[in-house]
Short mmCIF file of N, CA and C in Angstrom, two decimals:
data_model
loop_
_atom_site.label_atom_id
_atom_site.label_comp_id
_atom_site.label_asym_id
_atom_site.label_seq_id
_atom_site.Cartn_x
_atom_site.Cartn_y
_atom_site.Cartn_z
N UNK A 1 5.73 -6.33 -21.60
CA UNK A 1 5.27 -6.00 -20.52
C UNK A 1 6.39 -4.88 -20.51
N UNK A 2 5.89 -4.02 -20.11
CA UNK A 2 7.08 -1.99 -19.86
C UNK A 2 7.75 -2.99 -18.33
N UNK A 3 9.16 -2.38 -18.13
CA UNK A 3 9.07 -1.56 -16.72
C UNK A 3 8.49 -0.77 -16.06
N UNK A 4 8.43 -1.36 -14.80
CA UNK A 4 7.34 -0.65 -13.66
C UNK A 4 9.06 0.35 -12.84
N UNK A 5 8.87 1.86 -13.23
CA UNK A 5 9.09 2.80 -12.35
C UNK A 5 8.24 3.14 -10.57
N UNK A 6 9.11 2.29 -9.77
CA UNK A 6 8.62 2.80 -8.53
C UNK A 6 9.45 4.13 -7.44
N UNK A 7 8.20 5.22 -7.98
CA UNK A 7 9.16 6.62 -6.72
C UNK A 7 7.40 6.67 -5.94
N UNK A 8 8.42 7.72 -5.22
CA UNK A 8 7.83 8.20 -4.07
C UNK A 8 6.84 9.54 -4.90
N UNK A 9 5.92 9.43 -4.66
CA UNK A 9 5.80 11.43 -4.99
C UNK A 9 6.93 12.70 -5.44
N UNK A 10 7.50 12.39 -4.62
CA UNK A 10 8.11 13.38 -4.40
C UNK A 10 9.43 13.48 -5.29
N UNK A 11 9.84 12.26 -5.84
CA UNK A 11 11.32 11.76 -6.35
C UNK A 11 10.12 11.55 -7.94
N UNK A 12 8.78 11.01 -7.92
CA UNK A 12 8.38 11.19 -9.15
C UNK A 12 8.22 12.97 -9.98
N UNK A 13 8.11 13.34 -9.01
CA UNK A 13 8.13 14.65 -10.18
C UNK A 13 9.38 15.22 -10.73
N UNK A 14 10.44 15.43 -10.09
CA UNK A 14 11.78 15.60 -10.54
C UNK A 14 11.97 14.62 -11.67
N UNK A 15 11.22 13.82 -12.16
CA UNK A 15 12.00 12.78 -12.71
C UNK A 15 10.86 13.30 -14.19
N UNK A 16 9.68 14.47 -14.17
CA UNK A 16 8.68 14.56 -15.55
C UNK A 16 9.83 15.81 -16.86
N UNK A 17 10.90 16.16 -16.46
CA UNK A 17 11.29 17.06 -17.11
C UNK A 17 12.35 15.84 -18.07
N UNK A 18 13.33 15.59 -17.35
CA UNK A 18 13.45 14.12 -18.11
C UNK A 18 12.70 12.98 -18.40
N UNK A 19 11.92 13.22 -18.51
CA UNK A 19 11.16 11.67 -19.55
C UNK A 19 10.73 12.86 -19.94
N UNK A 20 10.30 14.26 -20.29
CA UNK A 20 10.27 14.93 -21.25
C UNK A 20 11.35 14.90 -22.26
N UNK A 21 12.38 15.12 -21.35
CA UNK A 21 13.83 15.64 -22.37
C UNK A 21 13.82 14.38 -23.18
N UNK A 22 13.58 13.25 -22.85
CA UNK A 22 13.77 12.04 -22.94
C UNK A 22 13.32 12.18 -24.75
N UNK A 23 12.03 11.56 -23.81
CA UNK A 23 10.81 11.73 -25.48
C UNK A 23 10.95 13.40 -26.46
N UNK A 24 11.38 14.16 -26.00
CA UNK A 24 11.48 15.15 -27.08
C UNK A 24 13.39 14.56 -27.62
N UNK A 25 14.30 14.23 -27.61
CA UNK A 25 15.55 14.27 -27.78
C UNK A 25 15.65 12.53 -28.57
N UNK A 26 15.39 12.15 -28.21
CA UNK A 26 15.92 10.86 -27.72
C UNK A 26 14.27 10.02 -28.82
N UNK A 27 13.94 9.43 -28.38
CA UNK A 27 12.20 8.82 -28.68
C UNK A 27 11.20 9.69 -29.95
N UNK A 28 11.24 9.96 -30.94
CA UNK A 28 11.08 11.04 -31.76
C UNK A 28 9.34 10.47 -31.96
N UNK A 29 8.31 11.89 -32.02
CA UNK A 29 7.08 11.45 -31.46
C UNK A 29 6.47 10.55 -33.40
N UNK A 30 6.55 9.77 -34.23
CA UNK A 30 6.64 9.16 -35.20
C UNK A 30 5.14 8.02 -35.99
N UNK A 31 4.32 8.86 -34.55
CA UNK A 31 2.75 7.50 -34.42
C UNK A 31 2.04 8.50 -34.37
N UNK A 32 0.79 8.35 -33.69
CA UNK A 32 -0.28 9.22 -33.62
C UNK A 32 -0.20 9.09 -31.82
N UNK A 33 0.26 7.95 -31.50
CA UNK A 33 0.16 7.81 -29.79
C UNK A 33 1.41 7.86 -29.63
N UNK A 34 2.24 8.23 -29.93
CA UNK A 34 3.78 9.02 -29.51
C UNK A 34 3.44 10.41 -29.44
N UNK A 35 2.95 10.56 -30.46
CA UNK A 35 2.50 12.31 -30.07
C UNK A 35 1.65 12.24 -29.43
N UNK A 36 0.90 11.65 -29.18
CA UNK A 36 0.44 12.19 -28.15
C UNK A 36 0.17 12.25 -26.43
N UNK A 37 1.14 10.75 -26.43
CA UNK A 37 2.47 10.70 -25.17
C UNK A 37 3.05 11.91 -24.74
N UNK A 38 3.37 12.18 -26.07
CA UNK A 38 5.16 13.49 -26.17
C UNK A 38 3.06 14.46 -25.44
N UNK A 39 2.65 14.92 -25.70
CA UNK A 39 1.85 16.53 -25.61
C UNK A 39 1.12 16.58 -24.09
N UNK A 40 0.88 14.87 -23.94
CA UNK A 40 0.50 14.84 -22.07
C UNK A 40 1.38 15.11 -21.50
N UNK A 41 3.02 15.32 -21.65
CA UNK A 41 3.98 14.91 -20.43
C UNK A 41 4.07 16.63 -21.30
N UNK A 42 3.67 17.34 -21.49
CA UNK A 42 3.54 19.15 -21.57
C UNK A 42 3.55 19.84 -20.62
N UNK A 43 2.80 19.67 -20.29
CA UNK A 43 1.38 20.16 -19.58
C UNK A 43 1.66 20.24 -18.36
N UNK A 44 2.17 18.72 -18.34
CA UNK A 44 2.36 18.22 -16.86
C UNK A 44 3.56 19.18 -16.26
N UNK A 45 5.01 19.00 -17.18
CA UNK A 45 5.67 19.54 -16.89
C UNK A 45 5.83 21.02 -16.79
N UNK A 46 4.83 21.91 -17.00
CA UNK A 46 4.39 23.01 -16.63
C UNK A 46 3.35 23.42 -15.84
N UNK A 47 3.15 22.65 -15.29
CA UNK A 47 2.33 22.61 -14.01
C UNK A 47 3.33 22.59 -12.70
N UNK A 48 4.20 21.30 -12.93
CA UNK A 48 5.68 22.09 -11.87
C UNK A 48 6.11 22.28 -11.59
N UNK A 49 6.62 23.16 -13.52
CA UNK A 49 7.30 24.57 -13.10
C UNK A 49 6.54 25.83 -12.81
N UNK A 50 5.21 26.17 -12.54
CA UNK A 50 3.79 26.22 -11.82
C UNK A 50 4.02 26.51 -10.55
N UNK A 51 3.87 25.43 -9.45
CA UNK A 51 5.03 25.44 -8.49
C UNK A 51 5.81 26.70 -8.30
N UNK A 52 6.78 27.16 -9.10
CA UNK A 52 7.65 28.32 -8.63
C UNK A 52 7.27 29.58 -8.64
N UNK A 53 6.71 29.62 -9.66
CA UNK A 53 6.03 30.70 -9.97
C UNK A 53 4.39 30.78 -10.17
N UNK A 54 3.98 30.99 -9.12
CA UNK A 54 2.49 30.61 -9.32
C UNK A 54 1.59 31.17 -10.44
N UNK A 55 0.40 31.07 -11.10
CA UNK A 55 -0.88 31.05 -11.89
C UNK A 55 -1.82 30.87 -11.91
N UNK A 56 -3.18 31.23 -11.35
CA UNK A 56 -3.59 30.34 -11.14
C UNK A 56 -4.12 29.97 -12.51
N UNK A 57 -4.57 30.89 -13.30
CA UNK A 57 -5.07 30.14 -14.96
C UNK A 57 -5.38 29.44 -14.83
N UNK A 58 -3.06 29.58 -15.37
CA UNK A 58 -2.50 28.88 -15.79
C UNK A 58 -2.27 27.24 -15.78
N UNK A 59 -2.59 27.15 -14.50
CA UNK A 59 -2.00 26.03 -13.29
C UNK A 59 -3.30 25.21 -14.13
N UNK A 60 -4.69 25.82 -13.72
CA UNK A 60 -5.69 24.83 -14.17
C UNK A 60 -5.97 24.80 -15.23
N UNK A 61 -5.43 25.63 -16.37
CA UNK A 61 -5.55 24.66 -17.43
C UNK A 61 -4.80 23.91 -17.85
N UNK A 62 -2.95 23.84 -17.50
CA UNK A 62 -2.45 23.11 -17.87
C UNK A 62 -2.80 21.75 -17.36
N UNK A 63 -3.17 21.82 -15.56
CA UNK A 63 -3.74 20.30 -15.33
C UNK A 63 -4.69 19.72 -15.97
N UNK A 64 -6.31 20.22 -15.93
CA UNK A 64 -6.84 19.87 -16.94
C UNK A 64 -6.76 19.35 -18.37
N UNK A 65 -5.18 20.30 -19.22
CA UNK A 65 -4.56 20.04 -20.13
C UNK A 65 -4.51 18.26 -19.89
N UNK A 66 -3.54 18.31 -19.00
CA UNK A 66 -3.00 17.08 -19.09
C UNK A 66 -3.48 15.78 -18.58
N UNK A 67 -4.49 16.18 -17.65
CA UNK A 67 -5.45 14.91 -17.48
C UNK A 67 -6.22 14.62 -18.86
N UNK A 68 -6.87 15.65 -19.51
CA UNK A 68 -7.82 15.46 -20.45
C UNK A 68 -6.46 14.30 -21.32
N UNK A 69 -5.11 14.61 -22.17
CA UNK A 69 -4.64 13.97 -22.43
C UNK A 69 -4.71 12.66 -22.20
N UNK A 70 -3.95 12.30 -21.03
CA UNK A 70 -4.21 11.11 -20.08
C UNK A 70 -5.35 10.20 -20.75
N UNK A 71 -6.14 10.64 -19.88
CA UNK A 71 -7.75 10.58 -20.03
C UNK A 71 -7.91 9.81 -21.94
N UNK A 72 -7.43 10.48 -22.82
CA UNK A 72 -7.74 10.01 -24.26
C UNK A 72 -6.34 8.86 -24.38
N UNK A 73 -5.15 8.91 -23.54
CA UNK A 73 -4.25 7.42 -23.36
C UNK A 73 -5.22 6.53 -22.72
N UNK A 74 -5.78 6.94 -21.99
CA UNK A 74 -6.26 5.53 -21.42
C UNK A 74 -7.75 4.89 -22.14
N UNK A 75 -8.54 5.55 -22.97
CA UNK A 75 -9.49 5.48 -23.62
C UNK A 75 -8.77 4.73 -24.82
N UNK A 76 -7.55 4.87 -25.36
CA UNK A 76 -7.21 4.35 -26.52
C UNK A 76 -6.24 3.00 -26.14
N UNK A 77 -5.75 2.87 -24.98
CA UNK A 77 -5.60 1.79 -24.61
C UNK A 77 -6.58 0.85 -23.87
N UNK A 78 -7.88 1.31 -23.87
CA UNK A 78 -8.98 0.22 -23.48
C UNK A 78 -9.59 -0.19 -24.28
N UNK A 79 -9.14 0.85 -25.53
CA UNK A 79 -10.15 0.09 -26.78
C UNK A 79 -9.01 -0.82 -27.42
N UNK A 80 -7.75 -1.37 -26.83
CA UNK A 80 -7.56 -2.35 -27.80
C UNK A 80 -7.57 -3.34 -26.85
N UNK A 81 -7.24 -2.95 -25.80
CA UNK A 81 -7.82 -4.32 -24.57
C UNK A 81 -8.24 -3.58 -23.43
N UNK A 82 -9.89 -4.49 -23.81
CA UNK A 82 -10.62 -3.80 -22.39
C UNK A 82 -9.98 -4.41 -21.15
N UNK A 83 -9.06 -5.25 -20.99
CA UNK A 83 -8.42 -5.62 -19.45
C UNK A 83 -7.25 -4.95 -19.50
N UNK A 84 -7.21 -3.41 -19.77
CA UNK A 84 -5.55 -2.88 -20.05
C UNK A 84 -5.28 -1.97 -18.50
N UNK A 85 -3.94 -2.12 -18.22
CA UNK A 85 -3.92 -1.04 -17.06
C UNK A 85 -2.82 -0.16 -17.09
N UNK A 86 -3.27 0.16 -18.75
CA UNK A 86 -2.36 0.92 -18.55
C UNK A 86 -2.84 2.14 -19.04
N UNK A 87 -1.79 3.40 -18.43
CA UNK A 87 -2.66 4.86 -18.63
C UNK A 87 -3.84 4.69 -18.29
N UNK A 88 -3.85 3.78 -16.59
CA UNK A 88 -5.35 3.28 -15.57
C UNK A 88 -5.50 5.30 -15.33
N UNK A 89 -6.66 5.31 -14.93
CA UNK A 89 -6.98 6.83 -14.46
C UNK A 89 -6.95 6.35 -12.92
N UNK A 90 -6.91 7.25 -11.93
CA UNK A 90 -7.20 7.08 -10.56
C UNK A 90 -7.92 8.02 -9.93
N UNK A 91 -8.34 8.44 -8.93
CA UNK A 91 -9.30 9.05 -8.44
C UNK A 91 -8.35 10.06 -7.55
N UNK A 92 -7.27 10.22 -8.01
CA UNK A 92 -6.47 11.00 -7.87
C UNK A 92 -6.05 11.94 -8.42
N UNK A 93 -6.45 11.85 -9.71
CA UNK A 93 -6.31 12.70 -11.26
C UNK A 93 -7.30 13.42 -11.22
N UNK A 94 -8.98 12.97 -10.33
CA UNK A 94 -10.32 14.10 -9.91
C UNK A 94 -9.85 15.04 -9.12
N UNK A 95 -9.11 14.45 -7.15
CA UNK A 95 -8.36 15.11 -6.70
C UNK A 95 -7.59 16.07 -6.83
N UNK A 96 -6.55 15.68 -8.30
CA UNK A 96 -5.72 17.03 -8.96
C UNK A 96 -6.75 18.51 -10.17
N UNK A 97 -7.46 17.82 -10.23
CA UNK A 97 -7.90 18.77 -10.91
C UNK A 97 -8.85 19.85 -9.71
N UNK A 98 -9.43 19.29 -8.91
CA UNK A 98 -9.90 20.43 -8.29
C UNK A 98 -8.24 21.15 -7.04
N UNK A 99 -7.68 20.57 -6.98
CA UNK A 99 -6.47 21.47 -6.52
C UNK A 99 -5.61 22.12 -7.00
N UNK A 100 -6.11 21.99 -8.69
CA UNK A 100 -5.32 23.45 -9.25
C UNK A 100 -6.21 24.59 -9.88
N UNK A 101 -7.20 23.99 -10.15
CA UNK A 101 -8.37 25.03 -10.03
C UNK A 101 -8.91 25.13 -8.54
N UNK A 102 -8.54 25.01 -7.39
CA UNK A 102 -9.00 25.95 -6.39
C UNK A 102 -8.24 27.17 -6.30
N UNK A 103 -7.54 28.28 -7.03
CA UNK A 103 -7.01 29.21 -7.16
C UNK A 103 -5.53 29.84 -6.33
N UNK A 104 -5.13 28.21 -5.48
CA UNK A 104 -4.31 28.09 -5.09
C UNK A 104 -3.10 27.76 -4.65
N UNK A 105 -2.03 27.57 -4.11
CA UNK A 105 -1.16 26.87 -4.94
C UNK A 105 -0.59 25.53 -4.34
N UNK A 106 -1.00 24.70 -5.14
CA UNK A 106 -0.61 23.11 -4.77
C UNK A 106 0.04 22.92 -3.40
N UNK A 107 0.77 23.67 -3.89
CA UNK A 107 2.55 22.99 -2.76
C UNK A 107 2.31 23.71 -2.03
N UNK A 108 0.88 24.52 -1.31
CA UNK A 108 1.21 25.27 0.07
C UNK A 108 -0.11 23.78 0.82
N UNK A 109 -0.43 22.38 0.19
CA UNK A 109 -1.14 21.51 0.50
C UNK A 109 -0.72 20.29 0.73
N UNK A 110 0.76 20.34 0.20
CA UNK A 110 1.21 19.18 -0.02
C UNK A 110 1.53 18.11 1.74
N UNK A 111 1.64 16.49 1.42
CA UNK A 111 1.45 15.85 2.59
C UNK A 111 2.65 15.30 2.32
N UNK A 112 3.46 15.05 1.69
CA UNK A 112 4.78 14.60 1.82
C UNK A 112 4.98 13.91 3.29
N UNK A 113 5.57 14.67 3.77
CA UNK A 113 6.12 14.74 4.79
C UNK A 113 5.13 13.75 6.07
N UNK A 114 3.84 14.17 5.76
CA UNK A 114 3.32 12.84 6.43
C UNK A 114 3.28 12.08 6.00
N UNK A 115 3.39 11.73 4.72
CA UNK A 115 3.82 10.05 4.28
C UNK A 115 4.74 9.55 4.68
N UNK A 116 5.78 10.37 5.07
CA UNK A 116 7.20 9.51 4.89
C UNK A 116 7.00 9.52 6.39
N UNK A 117 6.52 9.82 7.32
CA UNK A 117 6.22 10.04 8.64
C UNK A 117 5.72 8.48 9.03
N UNK A 118 4.46 7.89 8.19
CA UNK A 118 3.96 6.53 8.21
C UNK A 118 4.23 5.86 8.15
N UNK A 119 5.17 6.16 6.60
CA UNK A 119 5.99 4.32 6.30
C UNK A 119 7.58 4.39 7.86
N UNK A 120 7.63 5.77 7.75
CA UNK A 120 8.85 5.46 8.43
C UNK A 120 8.33 4.71 10.38
N UNK A 121 7.57 5.20 10.28
CA UNK A 121 6.77 4.11 11.42
C UNK A 121 6.34 2.75 11.72
N UNK A 122 6.60 2.66 10.31
CA UNK A 122 6.25 1.27 9.81
C UNK A 122 7.21 0.04 9.74
N UNK A 123 8.18 1.17 9.90
CA UNK A 123 9.60 0.30 9.53
C UNK A 123 9.85 0.13 11.35
N UNK A 124 9.91 1.38 11.50
CA UNK A 124 10.21 1.39 12.52
C UNK A 124 9.07 0.39 13.85
N UNK A 125 8.07 -0.31 12.88
CA UNK A 125 7.35 -1.21 14.07
C UNK A 125 7.46 -2.14 13.69
N UNK A 126 8.20 -2.20 12.35
CA UNK A 126 7.99 -4.10 11.76
C UNK A 126 9.46 -4.95 12.66
N UNK A 127 10.34 -3.47 13.50
CA UNK A 127 11.99 -3.94 14.17
C UNK A 127 11.24 -3.93 14.73
N UNK A 128 10.43 -4.36 15.71
CA UNK A 128 10.10 -4.16 17.20
C UNK A 128 9.15 -5.33 17.52
N UNK A 129 9.43 -5.82 18.39
CA UNK A 129 8.45 -7.36 19.00
C UNK A 129 7.21 -6.30 19.98
N UNK A 130 6.34 -7.35 19.19
CA UNK A 130 4.83 -6.85 19.49
C UNK A 130 4.46 -6.20 21.27
N UNK A 131 5.55 -6.49 22.21
CA UNK A 131 5.38 -6.64 23.96
C UNK A 131 5.47 -4.52 23.58
N UNK A 132 6.14 -3.96 23.03
CA UNK A 132 7.19 -2.97 23.58
C UNK A 132 7.65 -1.59 21.81
N UNK A 133 6.44 -2.16 21.21
CA UNK A 133 6.00 -1.58 19.40
C UNK A 133 5.74 -0.08 19.98
N UNK A 134 4.74 0.26 21.02
CA UNK A 134 4.48 1.38 21.44
C UNK A 134 5.80 2.21 22.27
N UNK A 135 5.79 1.50 22.86
CA UNK A 135 7.43 2.38 23.25
C UNK A 135 8.51 2.70 22.53
N UNK A 136 8.56 1.36 21.34
CA UNK A 136 9.89 2.50 20.55
C UNK A 136 9.64 3.13 19.74
N UNK A 137 8.17 2.96 19.30
CA UNK A 137 7.69 4.36 17.94
C UNK A 137 7.74 5.78 19.13
N UNK A 138 7.41 5.68 20.20
CA UNK A 138 6.91 6.96 21.05
C UNK A 138 9.02 7.54 21.23
N UNK A 139 9.65 6.67 21.20
CA UNK A 139 10.60 6.91 21.45
C UNK A 139 11.49 7.44 20.78
N UNK A 140 11.45 6.91 18.91
CA UNK A 140 11.57 7.06 17.96
C UNK A 140 11.44 8.43 17.33
N UNK A 141 9.99 8.66 17.93
CA UNK A 141 9.06 9.85 17.16
C UNK A 141 8.81 11.28 18.20
N UNK A 142 10.10 10.95 19.52
CA UNK A 142 9.53 11.88 20.13
C UNK A 142 10.11 13.21 19.75
N UNK A 143 9.86 13.94 19.73
CA UNK A 143 9.69 15.51 18.65
C UNK A 143 10.93 16.65 19.40
N UNK A 144 10.01 16.65 20.99
CA UNK A 144 9.61 17.94 21.45
C UNK A 144 9.02 17.34 23.30
N UNK A 145 10.08 18.18 23.82
CA UNK A 145 9.39 17.87 25.27
C UNK A 145 8.61 18.31 26.43
N UNK A 146 7.47 17.63 26.81
CA UNK A 146 6.10 18.88 27.60
C UNK A 146 6.83 20.11 27.77
N UNK A 147 7.01 21.61 27.77
CA UNK A 147 7.01 22.26 29.02
C UNK A 147 6.07 23.56 28.72
N UNK A 148 5.77 23.51 30.00
CA UNK A 148 4.12 24.11 30.81
C UNK A 148 4.62 25.75 30.11
N UNK A 149 3.53 26.35 29.22
CA UNK A 149 3.97 27.56 28.88
C UNK A 149 2.90 28.34 30.03
N UNK A 150 2.49 27.71 30.55
CA UNK A 150 0.99 28.88 31.65
C UNK A 150 1.38 29.17 32.80
N UNK A 151 3.02 27.93 32.67
CA UNK A 151 3.56 28.90 34.48
C UNK A 151 4.25 29.99 34.30
N UNK A 152 4.38 31.29 35.04
CA UNK A 152 5.28 31.65 35.45
C UNK A 152 6.21 31.36 35.58
N UNK A 153 7.68 31.78 35.22
CA UNK A 153 9.23 31.09 36.10
C UNK A 153 9.27 31.79 36.69
N UNK A 154 10.09 31.51 38.16
CA UNK A 154 10.22 32.44 38.96
C UNK A 154 12.07 33.31 38.73
#
């Protein structure tokens, strides 16, 4: 078994260049599997680079390349062991391709902040008594106070 690295999506994307650097410089690709794994990381890294200098055609191309190479790793893993969970494909891959081929920068539709707020709310909720959980959540997430905008000030 291999160690599992658990990261949030916003954290994991910063690991891609590190993994690519390590794979290129410290783990030379000596087998077809290792070459495929390295080749899979390269278009993923390129996708993240394109978020800052967006090019719709390049984003679609590199995203598809990443998903096809990842799919090949999945197929190889399953051919060796039908129960393998290594390189498993998830529905998010399908969504990723649609997002990258939309012609819009995927950064414009990220929802990291929403995911963090849900996690933070669950953490606050766990610390509350059931009878006053709703009050604790509201107090912790009160962002602004109500100010009527349609009333003229005198």
